[in-house]
Each structure stands twice: as structure tokens, then as C-alpha cells.
Amino acid sequence: MRRFIAAGTSDVGRVREGNEDAYLVADSVVAVADGMGGHLAGEVASSTALEPLRELDGRIFPDAGEALTALRDAVVAANETVVQMAADEPSYRGMGTTLTAALLEGRRLHVAHVGDSRAYLFRDGTFSQLTDDHTFVQHLIDEGQITREEAAKHPQRSMITRAIGVSEEIDVDAMTLELQPDDVVLLCSDGLTGPVSDQAIAEVLGSDDDLDTSLDRLIEMANEAGGPDNITAVILRFEDSDAEATQGPRPVAIQTRDDRGGDDWANRLGSFGSIGSGGGSFISQQSSDRDDPARFGGLVLRSLAIVVGIALLAGGLYGGGRFLLAQSYFISLEEEQVVIFQGIDADLGPLSLSWVSERSELMIDDVAPYYRPTLEEGFPAADINDARRLVRGIPLREDQGEDAEDAEDELDTDDGATPDEDATGDGTP
Ligand code: MG
């Protein structure tokens, strides 16, 4: 006989006054949400986002496609609701939430994910992170700028790049997992994964404790490590009494995002729910003011700089707090090159709040002199396509062709061959 069992818990931690996390455990759907926004707004955002998911519980789907569509619709509905509430109620401005949800359909588990809460799979002693963090530090890791170890201590590690409730358009990661007997799936907020190592979490999941004991142990470990943030975990276990029971603690191995490679345990479906190219891994901006991208971009840059600034001043740097680095684009120079940046064109103390999105082929010398100060200053774009369009529109210096000819005067004459090659190839001098 097969059955799925699930349990969840949440703890305020040792630093925060309130708990902005929320979770859902129902028969066929589980979820974790980590809200943000002051004065109860974060709690409202996270609990509101779970409501459409709750409505999925118990529904029967004819196939995987229908289940995945229903999950997508629930996440989109969650986003629309939180966006609307934030627009309607001034005290909810700026609220948002992460959302990591899993829907059971037969022996399949469909996962949808936005933000830096995580889903993990513990299978045959191997603990793997299923979801990618939508964070600034993950972006830096992907770019090869910092290591995973550096990311864990990075001052901007709590800065997320996608969230529910911030924009009418939402980009959602999705995947489908074929479950096997004894699989354990963990959904959790960063209040667990920040202070507690994957190894320690895996050892708890690999014990044969019941779910509530395991959950208590996870909360305890996060609090022993300082409990800097709200801690939430949901464990889902697939039991098959026909299969041979495993006894005692199992040895565990950690599979990181880097080494899981082309592993086929999860059918990673990419993202859904986004509008645009689909390749963009960041949230889009609100659709208003589209007609005046420069003005809109400027507004967004200013308001975000303020929001992020407040978040930093409010102790986020020290308490492991969260801020949303919602997406903005601007065009400026990096060294001599014209570059499209993502993020906010502002520094807060030692922190840079932007990174390179795309490099153009244009160098500052190619640009009309009168336009160079504009580039040095930087100017905003509404989205990546707008940014590309603006780059194409940058006025060029009129004598551009002459420099190109000069450059060709210096010809490469070294063909790399030497007249006395050693034909024996024994390498001795
Ligand atoms: Mg958190």
C-alpha cells in the first residue's frame, strides 16, 4: 500500500518579532511562503498567496499537463491577488512573498517556485536541491563571480530577484518529479537554509524519526544557530509498505545544484507564467506607463532605491532580512564598454545594487562625444527589449570608419611555425 504523509511547522525564530512565513499542508498540495513588507503586510502576503493553492486540494487531474496548468493558474492567481491588495491598501505597499508549492498528481509531484524558499528531494541517501534560488547571490554564483561559500556570507544574500505580489507579470519556475517509494521532499524558508547546512538537514531527513520529530529537530537547529529569521518547513514522505522498509539512520550525500547536471530525476520544465521571451529569469515591471519607458524606469529606480535603502537601514544587513531587488534596467558604461545593467543604479555604502545584463559591442570611443556624459551618468530602460532599442539608438561619432581602418594597418605576421621543427617529437633539446 502506498501513501503520502506530510506535516509542516513554522517558528518565529530568535530575532524577529513576528512571523511572516506561512505554510500549507493539505492532502494533495503543500506550500511554503515567506512574506516581506512591514507592519503585518508580509504576513498578509504570505497567507494570501496560499489561498489559491488550497483550492487545488483534492482535485483529480486527467494528466500531468492539466495538473501543471492548474498549479500555474493558482500561482498566477496568488500573484494577482497580492498585487491587487498592495495596490488597494496603502499600508500593504511593497509587500510580496516567496512561494514554493508542490501538487501531487498520482505518483507525480509538480513543483512551482518563485523566490528563495526551497524544495529539496531526499532519495536513496542523496539530498538534492530541486529549486534554484531567485537571489542576487545566486546570480553572482552563476556568473562565476563568487563561490557558494562566499554566497553564504554575502551581505546581499537575502536580496531576492523575484517575488509574488510585486508585478502583474510573474515568472515561475516549474518542474515535475516522478516519485519513488521512500522519497522525502522538503519545502522550507530561508530561515532554515540560511543558518543550517544542507548536510545537517539531510541527516535529519535520513533518520527514521517521524515527521513531527524531524520538523522539531529542524526548527531546533535553526534556533541553535541563532534563529535569525522565521523558520518554516514542510516534509512530504512517500511511503510504500510493499517495499522493503529501511532501518535506522541512512548515510547521506549532498548533491549540489552544480553537480546535478543532466540528472533525470526531475523533469525540469523551465518557467511558466511569464510574459516575454521566457528566457528572462527576473520579474518584469508593472505594465503601467509603458508608453513612457524612460519616465517609468526613472520612477522605478527611485522608488526601489528608497525601498531597498529603508530595508537596509531597518537592519536587514544585520538580521538576515529580506529585500526585493525588483528588476530595473539601465544603460551605462563599464570601463569603456556600453553595457545594459540590471538592478538599481545606486550604491548603498559598499553595496552595488546592479550587475551586467548584456554587453553591447559599442565602446565609448564609438559614441558621439556630446552623448558620452549621458552614458557616464546612465539612463533607465523599461525592460530588456527597451534597453536594447535604446542602445541601438545611441548616436555614434561621425568619423567612426577611420579608426577602424587604422586598426587594420597592424597586421598579424606571426604564423606560429618555426623552421627547425623537431620531427622526432621526443621533446629533448
Ligand atoms: Mg525568510
CSV table of C-alpha atoms and ligand atoms in Angstrom, one decimal:
chain,number,residue,atom,x,y,z
A,1,MET,CA,0.0,0.0,0.0
A,2,ARG,CA,1.2,3.4,-0.9
A,3,ARG,CA,0.5,6.7,0.9
A,4,PHE,CA,1.8,10.2,1.1
A,5,ILE,CA,2.2,11.7,4.5
A,6,ALA,CA,3.0,15.4,5.1
A,7,ALA,CA,3.5,17.7,8.0
A,8,GLY,CA,4.6,21.3,8.5
A,9,THR,CA,5.6,23.7,11.1
A,10,SER,CA,6.7,27.3,11.5
A,11,ASP,CA,8.6,29.1,14.2
A,12,VAL,CA,9.3,32.8,14.7
A,13,GLY,CA,13.0,32.3,15.4
A,14,ARG,CA,15.0,34.2,17.9
A,15,VAL,CA,15.3,37.6,16.4
A,16,ARG,CA,12.1,38.6,14.6
A,17,GLU,CA,9.1,39.9,16.5
A,18,GLY,CA,6.5,38.5,14.1
A,19,ASN,CA,6.3,35.5,11.8
A,20,GLU,CA,5.9,36.5,8.1
A,21,ASP,CA,6.2,32.9,6.9
A,22,ALA,CA,3.2,30.7,6.1
A,23,TYR,CA,2.7,27.2,5.0
A,24,LEU,CA,0.1,24.9,3.7
A,25,VAL,CA,-0.3,21.2,4.3
A,26,ALA,CA,-3.3,19.5,2.7
A,27,ASP,CA,-4.0,16.1,1.2
A,28,SER,CA,-2.5,16.8,-2.3
A,29,VAL,CA,-0.9,20.2,-2.1
A,30,VAL,CA,1.8,21.6,0.2
A,31,ALA,CA,3.5,25.0,0.1
A,32,VAL,CA,5.8,27.4,1.9
A,33,ALA,CA,5.6,31.2,1.6
A,34,ASP,CA,8.0,33.8,3.1
A,35,GLY,CA,6.4,37.2,3.2
A,36,MET,CA,8.0,40.6,3.3
A,37,GLY,CA,6.7,44.1,4.0
A,38,GLY,CA,6.4,45.9,7.2
A,39,HIS,CA,3.6,46.1,9.7
A,40,LEU,CA,1.8,42.8,9.1
A,41,ALA,CA,2.0,43.2,5.3
A,42,GLY,CA,4.4,40.3,5.0
A,43,GLU,CA,2.1,38.0,6.9
A,44,VAL,CA,-0.8,39.1,4.8
A,45,ALA,CA,1.2,38.5,1.6
A,46,SER,CA,2.3,35.0,2.5
A,47,SER,CA,-1.0,33.8,3.8
A,48,THR,CA,-2.9,35.3,0.9
A,49,ALA,CA,-0.7,33.6,-1.6
A,50,LEU,CA,-1.5,30.2,-0.2
A,51,GLU,CA,-5.3,30.5,-0.7
A,52,PRO,CA,-5.5,29.7,-4.4
A,53,LEU,CA,-3.3,26.7,-3.8
A,54,ARG,CA,-5.5,25.4,-1.0
A,55,GLU,CA,-8.3,25.3,-3.6
A,56,LEU,CA,-6.3,22.7,-5.6
A,57,ASP,CA,-6.6,20.2,-2.8
A,58,GLY,CA,-8.4,17.0,-3.6
A,59,ARG,CA,-8.8,17.8,-7.3
A,60,ILE,CA,-8.4,15.0,-9.7
A,61,PHE,CA,-6.5,15.7,-12.9
A,62,PRO,CA,-6.7,13.6,-16.0
A,63,ASP,CA,-3.0,14.0,-16.8
A,64,ALA,CA,0.2,15.8,-15.8
A,65,GLY,CA,-0.4,18.6,-18.2
A,66,GLU,CA,-3.7,19.5,-16.6
A,67,ALA,CA,-2.2,19.3,-13.1
A,68,LEU,CA,0.7,21.6,-14.1
A,69,THR,CA,-1.7,24.1,-15.7
A,70,ALA,CA,-3.9,24.2,-12.6
A,71,LEU,CA,-0.8,24.7,-10.5
A,72,ARG,CA,0.3,27.5,-12.7
A,73,ASP,CA,-3.1,29.1,-12.6
A,74,ALA,CA,-3.1,29.0,-8.8
A,75,VAL,CA,0.3,30.8,-8.7
A,76,VAL,CA,-0.8,33.4,-11.2
A,77,ALA,CA,-4.0,33.9,-9.1
A,78,ALA,CA,-1.9,34.2,-6.0
A,79,ASN,CA,0.2,36.9,-7.7
A,80,GLU,CA,-2.8,38.8,-9.0
A,81,THR,CA,-4.4,38.9,-5.6
A,82,VAL,CA,-1.3,40.1,-3.7
A,83,VAL,CA,-0.6,42.7,-6.4
A,84,GLN,CA,-4.2,44.0,-6.1
A,85,MET,CA,-4.2,44.1,-2.3
A,86,ALA,CA,-0.9,46.0,-2.4
A,87,ALA,CA,-2.4,48.5,-4.8
A,88,ASP,CA,-5.6,49.0,-2.9
A,89,GLU,CA,-4.3,49.3,0.7
A,90,PRO,CA,-1.5,51.9,1.3
A,91,SER,CA,-0.1,50.0,4.3
A,92,TYR,CA,0.4,47.0,2.1
A,93,ARG,CA,2.6,48.8,-0.5
A,94,GLY,CA,5.7,47.0,-1.2
A,95,MET,CA,4.6,43.7,0.2
A,96,GLY,CA,5.4,40.4,-1.5
A,97,THR,CA,6.2,36.8,-0.8
A,98,THR,CA,8.2,33.9,-2.0
A,99,LEU,CA,6.1,30.8,-2.9
A,100,THR,CA,7.3,27.3,-3.3
A,101,ALA,CA,4.4,24.9,-3.9
A,102,ALA,CA,4.0,21.2,-4.7
A,103,LEU,CA,1.0,19.4,-6.1
A,104,LEU,CA,0.6,15.7,-6.0
A,105,GLU,CA,-0.9,14.0,-9.1
A,106,GLY,CA,-0.8,10.2,-8.9
A,107,ARG,CA,2.9,9.5,-8.2
A,108,ARG,CA,4.0,12.7,-9.7
A,109,LEU,CA,4.9,15.8,-7.8
A,110,HIS,CA,4.6,19.1,-9.6
A,111,VAL,CA,6.6,22.0,-8.2
A,112,ALA,CA,6.2,25.7,-8.8
A,113,HIS,CA,8.6,28.2,-7.3
A,114,VAL,CA,9.3,31.9,-7.0
A,115,GLY,CA,11.9,33.4,-4.7
A,116,ASP,CA,14.4,31.9,-2.3
A,117,SER,CA,12.3,29.4,-0.3
A,118,ARG,CA,13.5,25.9,-1.5
A,119,ALA,CA,12.3,22.5,-2.4
A,120,TYR,CA,14.7,19.5,-1.7
A,121,LEU,CA,14.5,15.9,-2.6
A,122,PHE,CA,16.0,13.2,-0.3
A,123,ARG,CA,16.2,10.0,-2.3
A,124,ASP,CA,18.4,6.9,-1.6
A,125,GLY,CA,20.6,8.9,0.8
A,126,THR,CA,21.1,11.8,-1.6
A,127,PHE,CA,19.9,15.2,-0.7
A,128,SER,CA,19.3,17.5,-3.7
A,129,GLN,CA,18.0,21.0,-4.0
A,130,LEU,CA,15.3,20.9,-6.6
A,131,THR,CA,14.7,24.7,-6.9
A,132,ASP,CA,17.0,27.5,-8.0
A,133,ASP,CA,17.2,30.4,-5.7
A,134,HIS,CA,16.0,33.6,-7.3
A,135,THR,CA,18.5,35.7,-5.5
A,136,PHE,CA,21.2,38.2,-6.3
A,137,VAL,CA,23.9,36.0,-4.9
A,138,GLN,CA,22.7,33.0,-7.0
A,139,HIS,CA,23.1,35.3,-10.0
A,140,LEU,CA,26.7,36.1,-8.9
A,141,ILE,CA,27.4,32.3,-8.5
A,142,ASP,CA,26.0,31.6,-11.9
A,143,GLU,CA,28.2,34.3,-13.3
A,144,GLY,CA,31.3,32.8,-11.6
A,145,GLN,CA,31.8,35.9,-9.6
A,146,ILE,CA,31.6,34.3,-6.2
A,147,THR,CA,31.6,30.8,-4.8
A,148,ARG,CA,28.8,29.1,-3.0
A,149,GLU,CA,30.7,29.5,0.3
A,150,GLU,CA,31.1,33.2,-0.3
A,151,ALA,CA,27.5,33.5,-1.1
A,152,ALA,CA,26.5,32.1,2.3
A,153,LYS,CA,28.2,35.0,4.0
A,154,HIS,CA,27.5,37.6,1.3
A,155,PRO,CA,25.9,40.8,2.7
A,156,GLN,CA,23.3,40.8,-0.1
A,157,ARG,CA,22.4,37.1,0.3
A,158,SER,CA,18.8,38.0,1.3
A,159,MET,CA,18.2,40.1,-1.7
A,160,ILE,CA,15.7,38.3,-3.9
A,161,THR,CA,15.1,38.9,-7.6
A,162,ARG,CA,11.6,37.5,-7.9
A,163,ALA,CA,8.6,37.5,-5.7
A,164,ILE,CA,4.9,37.1,-5.7
A,165,GLY,CA,2.9,40.3,-5.4
A,166,VAL,CA,5.3,42.8,-6.9
A,167,SER,CA,4.3,42.9,-10.6
A,168,GLU,CA,1.3,41.9,-12.6
A,169,GLU,CA,3.7,39.7,-14.7
A,170,ILE,CA,5.3,36.8,-12.9
A,171,ASP,CA,8.0,34.4,-14.0
A,172,VAL,CA,7.5,31.0,-12.3
A,173,ASP,CA,9.9,28.0,-12.3
A,174,ALA,CA,8.1,24.7,-12.7
A,175,MET,CA,9.2,21.0,-12.6
A,176,THR,CA,7.7,17.6,-12.4
A,177,LEU,CA,9.1,14.8,-10.3
A,178,GLU,CA,8.3,11.1,-10.6
A,179,LEU,CA,8.2,10.0,-7.0
A,180,GLN,CA,9.7,6.7,-5.8
A,181,PRO,CA,9.0,4.9,-2.5
A,182,ASP,CA,10.8,6.4,0.4
A,183,ASP,CA,11.2,9.7,-1.3
A,184,VAL,CA,11.2,12.6,1.1
A,185,VAL,CA,10.5,16.1,-0.2
A,186,LEU,CA,11.3,19.2,2.0
A,187,LEU,CA,9.9,22.7,1.4
A,188,CYS,CA,11.4,25.4,3.6
A,189,SER,CA,12.0,29.0,4.0
A,190,ASP,CA,15.5,30.6,4.1
A,191,GLY,CA,15.2,30.8,7.9
A,192,LEU,CA,16.2,27.2,7.8
A,193,THR,CA,18.6,27.0,5.0
A,194,GLY,CA,20.4,30.2,5.9
A,195,PRO,CA,21.7,29.1,9.4
A,196,VAL,CA,21.6,25.3,8.9
A,197,SER,CA,23.8,23.4,6.4
A,198,ASP,CA,22.4,21.1,3.8
A,199,GLN,CA,24.4,18.3,5.5
A,200,ALA,CA,22.7,18.8,8.8
A,201,ILE,CA,19.2,19.0,7.2
A,202,ALA,CA,19.9,15.8,5.2
A,203,GLU,CA,20.9,13.9,8.3
A,204,VAL,CA,17.6,14.8,10.0
A,205,LEU,CA,15.6,13.7,6.9
A,206,GLY,CA,17.7,10.5,6.7
A,207,SER,CA,16.8,9.5,10.3
A,208,ASP,CA,13.8,7.2,10.7
A,209,ASP,CA,12.1,9.7,13.0
A,210,ASP,CA,8.5,10.5,12.4
A,211,LEU,CA,7.8,13.7,10.5
A,212,ASP,CA,6.9,15.8,13.6
A,213,THR,CA,10.1,14.8,15.4
A,214,SER,CA,12.1,15.7,12.3
A,215,LEU,CA,10.4,19.1,12.0
A,216,ASP,CA,11.1,19.9,15.6
A,217,ARG,CA,14.7,19.0,15.1
A,218,LEU,CA,15.0,21.3,12.1
A,219,ILE,CA,13.5,24.2,14.0
A,220,GLU,CA,15.7,23.5,16.9
A,221,MET,CA,18.9,23.5,14.8
A,222,ALA,CA,18.0,26.8,13.2
A,223,ASN,CA,17.3,28.4,16.6
A,224,GLU,CA,20.5,26.9,18.0
A,225,ALA,CA,22.3,28.7,15.1
A,226,GLY,CA,20.8,32.0,16.2
A,227,GLY,CA,17.4,31.8,14.7
A,228,PRO,CA,17.9,35.0,12.7
A,229,ASP,CA,14.7,34.7,10.7
A,230,ASN,CA,11.4,32.9,10.7
A,231,ILE,CA,11.8,29.2,10.1
A,232,THR,CA,9.3,27.1,8.2
A,233,ALA,CA,9.5,23.6,6.9
A,234,VAL,CA,7.1,21.1,5.3
A,235,ILE,CA,8.0,17.5,4.9
A,236,LEU,CA,6.3,15.2,2.4
A,237,ARG,CA,7.1,11.5,2.5
A,238,PHE,CA,6.1,8.8,0.0
A,239,GLU,CA,5.6,5.5,1.8
A,240,ASP,CA,5.2,2.2,0.2
A,241,SER,CA,4.6,-0.6,2.7
A,242,ASP,CA,5.1,-3.2,-0.1
A,243,ALA,CA,8.7,-2.0,-0.5
A,244,GLU,CA,11.3,-3.1,1.9
A,245,ALA,CA,11.5,-0.8,4.9
A,246,THR,CA,14.7,0.9,5.6
A,247,GLN,CA,16.0,0.7,9.1
A,248,GLY,CA,18.0,3.2,11.1
A,249,PRO,CA,19.7,6.4,10.0
A,250,ARG,CA,20.9,6.3,6.4
A,251,PRO,CA,24.2,7.7,5.2
A,252,VAL,CA,23.6,10.9,3.4
A,253,ALA,CA,25.2,12.6,0.5
A,254,ILE,CA,24.7,16.1,-0.8
A,255,GLN,CA,24.1,16.8,-4.4
A,256,THR,CA,24.5,20.5,-5.1
A,257,ARG,CA,22.9,22.4,-7.9
A,258,ASP,CA,26.3,22.5,-9.6
A,259,ASP,CA,26.9,18.7,-9.8
A,260,ARG,CA,23.4,17.5,-10.5
A,261,GLY,CA,24.0,18.4,-14.2
A,262,GLY,CA,21.8,16.5,-16.6
A,263,ASP,CA,20.3,14.2,-13.9
A,264,ASP,CA,17.0,12.9,-15.0
A,265,TRP,CA,15.3,12.6,-11.6
A,266,ALA,CA,13.3,15.7,-12.2
A,267,ASN,CA,11.8,16.8,-15.4
A,268,ARG,CA,12.6,20.4,-15.3
A,269,LEU,CA,10.1,22.2,-17.3
A,270,GLY,CA,11.6,25.6,-17.2
A,271,SER,CA,9.4,28.5,-16.4
A,272,PHE,CA,5.8,29.3,-17.0
A,273,GLY,CA,3.6,32.3,-16.3
A,274,SER,CA,6.0,34.8,-17.7
A,275,ILE,CA,5.3,37.2,-20.5
A,276,GLY,CA,8.1,37.9,-22.9
A,277,SER,CA,11.0,35.9,-24.2
A,278,GLY,CA,10.7,33.3,-21.5
A,279,GLY,CA,14.5,33.4,-21.1
A,280,GLY,CA,14.4,36.1,-18.6
A,281,SER,CA,14.8,34.8,-15.1
A,282,PHE,CA,13.7,38.0,-13.4
A,283,ILE,CA,10.4,39.6,-12.7
A,284,SER,CA,9.1,42.1,-15.2
A,285,GLN,CA,7.9,45.5,-14.3
A,286,GLN,CA,4.4,46.7,-13.9
A,287,SER,CA,2.6,47.3,-17.2
A,288,SER,CA,1.5,50.8,-16.5
A,289,ASP,CA,3.3,53.7,-18.0
A,290,ARG,CA,4.6,51.6,-20.8
A,291,ASP,CA,4.3,54.5,-23.2
A,292,ASP,CA,7.0,56.4,-21.5
A,293,PRO,CA,9.6,53.9,-20.6
A,294,ALA,CA,12.2,56.5,-19.6
A,295,ARG,CA,9.9,58.1,-17.1
A,296,PHE,CA,8.7,54.8,-15.8
A,297,GLY,CA,12.2,53.5,-15.4
A,298,GLY,CA,13.2,56.6,-13.6
A,299,LEU,CA,10.3,56.3,-11.2
A,300,VAL,CA,11.0,52.6,-10.6
A,301,LEU,CA,14.7,53.3,-10.0
A,302,ARG,CA,14.0,56.0,-7.5
A,303,SER,CA,11.3,54.2,-5.6
A,304,LEU,CA,13.3,50.9,-5.4
A,305,ALA,CA,16.4,52.7,-4.2
A,306,ILE,CA,14.2,54.1,-1.4
A,307,VAL,CA,12.7,50.8,-0.6
A,308,VAL,CA,16.0,49.0,-0.6
A,309,GLY,CA,17.6,51.8,1.4
A,310,ILE,CA,14.9,51.6,4.0
A,311,ALA,CA,15.3,47.8,4.2
A,312,LEU,CA,19.0,48.1,4.7
A,313,LEU,CA,18.6,50.7,7.3
A,314,ALA,CA,15.9,48.7,9.1
A,315,GLY,CA,18.5,46.2,10.0
A,316,GLY,CA,18.3,43.8,7.1
A,317,LEU,CA,22.0,43.7,6.8
A,318,TYR,CA,22.4,42.5,10.4
A,319,GLY,CA,19.3,40.4,10.8
A,320,GLY,CA,19.4,38.4,7.6
A,321,GLY,CA,16.4,40.4,6.4
A,322,ARG,CA,15.0,40.3,3.0
A,323,PHE,CA,14.7,42.8,0.4
A,324,LEU,CA,13.4,42.5,-3.1
A,325,LEU,CA,15.7,43.7,-5.8
A,326,ALA,CA,13.0,44.1,-8.3
A,327,GLN,CA,14.1,44.4,-11.8
A,328,SER,CA,15.1,47.5,-13.5
A,329,TYR,CA,17.4,48.1,-16.4
A,330,PHE,CA,19.7,50.9,-17.1
A,331,ILE,CA,22.3,51.6,-19.7
A,332,SER,CA,25.7,52.9,-18.7
A,333,LEU,CA,29.4,52.2,-19.1
A,334,GLU,CA,31.6,49.5,-17.6
A,335,GLU,CA,35.2,50.6,-18.2
A,336,GLU,CA,35.0,51.7,-21.9
A,337,GLN,CA,32.1,49.5,-22.9
A,338,VAL,CA,28.4,50.3,-23.3
A,339,VAL,CA,26.5,47.9,-21.1
A,340,ILE,CA,23.0,47.1,-20.1
A,341,PHE,CA,22.7,46.7,-16.4
A,342,GLN,CA,20.1,45.1,-14.3
A,343,GLY,CA,19.2,46.3,-10.9
A,344,ILE,CA,19.3,49.8,-9.4
A,345,ASP,CA,21.7,52.5,-10.5
A,346,ALA,CA,22.7,53.3,-7.0
A,347,ASP,CA,25.2,52.3,-4.3
A,348,LEU,CA,24.3,52.0,-0.7
A,349,GLY,CA,27.5,52.2,1.2
A,350,PRO,CA,29.7,49.4,0.0
A,351,LEU,CA,26.9,47.7,-1.8
A,352,SER,CA,26.5,47.8,-5.5
A,353,LEU,CA,22.9,47.1,-6.5
A,354,SER,CA,23.3,46.2,-10.1
A,355,TRP,CA,25.0,43.8,-12.4
A,356,VAL,CA,25.7,43.4,-16.1
A,357,SER,CA,22.8,42.0,-18.1
A,358,GLU,CA,24.2,42.3,-21.6
A,359,ARG,CA,27.3,43.9,-23.1
A,360,SER,CA,26.9,45.8,-26.3
A,361,GLU,CA,29.6,45.9,-29.0
A,362,LEU,CA,29.8,49.7,-28.6
A,363,MET,CA,32.8,51.3,-26.9
A,364,ILE,CA,32.8,54.8,-25.6
A,365,ASP,CA,35.0,55.9,-28.5
A,366,ASP,CA,32.3,54.8,-30.9
A,367,VAL,CA,29.8,57.2,-29.3
A,368,ALA,CA,29.2,60.8,-30.3
A,369,PRO,CA,31.2,63.0,-27.9
A,370,TYR,CA,28.2,65.1,-26.9
A,371,TYR,CA,26.4,61.9,-25.8
A,372,ARG,CA,29.2,60.4,-23.6
A,373,PRO,CA,28.3,62.3,-20.4
A,374,THR,CA,24.8,60.9,-20.7
A,375,LEU,CA,26.2,57.4,-20.9
A,376,GLU,CA,28.5,58.0,-18.0
A,377,GLU,CA,25.6,59.1,-15.9
A,378,GLY,CA,23.5,56.2,-17.0
A,379,PHE,CA,19.8,56.2,-18.0
A,380,PRO,CA,17.0,53.8,-17.4
A,381,ALA,CA,15.0,51.4,-19.6
A,382,ALA,CA,11.6,49.9,-19.1
A,383,ASP,CA,12.7,46.3,-19.8
A,384,ILE,CA,15.4,44.4,-21.7
A,385,ASN,CA,13.9,45.0,-25.1
A,386,ASP,CA,13.6,48.7,-24.4
A,387,ALA,CA,17.2,48.7,-23.3
A,388,ARG,CA,18.4,47.0,-26.5
A,389,ARG,CA,16.4,49.5,-28.5
A,390,LEU,CA,17.9,52.4,-26.6
A,391,VAL,CA,21.4,51.1,-27.2
A,392,ARG,CA,20.7,50.8,-30.9
A,393,GLY,CA,19.6,54.5,-30.8
A,394,ILE,CA,22.8,55.8,-29.2
A,395,PRO,CA,24.3,58.4,-31.6
A,396,LEU,CA,27.7,57.4,-33.0
A,397,ARG,CA,30.6,59.6,-33.8
A,398,GLU,CA,30.7,60.5,-37.4
A,399,ASP,CA,34.4,59.6,-38.2
A,400,GLN,CA,33.9,56.1,-36.8
A,401,GLY,CA,35.1,54.4,-40.1
A,402,GLU,CA,38.6,56.0,-40.0
A,403,ASP,CA,39.6,54.4,-36.7
A,404,ALA,CA,38.6,51.0,-38.0
A,405,GLU,CA,40.9,51.4,-41.0
A,406,ASP,CA,43.7,52.5,-38.7
A,407,ALA,CA,43.3,49.4,-36.7
A,408,GLU,CA,43.8,47.2,-39.7
A,409,ASP,CA,47.2,48.7,-40.5
A,410,GLU,CA,48.8,46.5,-37.9
A,411,LEU,CA,48.7,43.0,-39.4
A,412,ASP,CA,49.5,39.8,-37.6
A,413,THR,CA,52.6,38.3,-39.2
A,414,ASP,CA,53.3,35.6,-36.7
A,415,ASP,CA,52.3,32.3,-38.3
A,416,GLY,CA,53.5,30.3,-35.3
A,417,ALA,CA,55.7,27.9,-37.2
A,418,THR,CA,59.5,27.6,-36.7
A,419,PRO,CA,61.9,26.5,-39.4
A,420,ASP,CA,63.7,23.8,-37.3
A,421,GLU,CA,60.8,21.7,-36.0
A,422,ASP,CA,61.8,18.6,-34.2
A,423,ALA,CA,60.5,15.8,-36.4
A,424,THR,CA,61.2,13.0,-34.0
A,425,GLY,CA,58.9,14.6,-31.4
A,426,ASP,CA,60.8,13.2,-28.5
A,427,GLY,CA,60.9,16.6,-26.9
A,428,THR,CA,64.7,16.5,-26.0
A,429,PRO,CA,66.6,19.7,-26.8
B,1,MG,MG,12.9,34.3,5.5
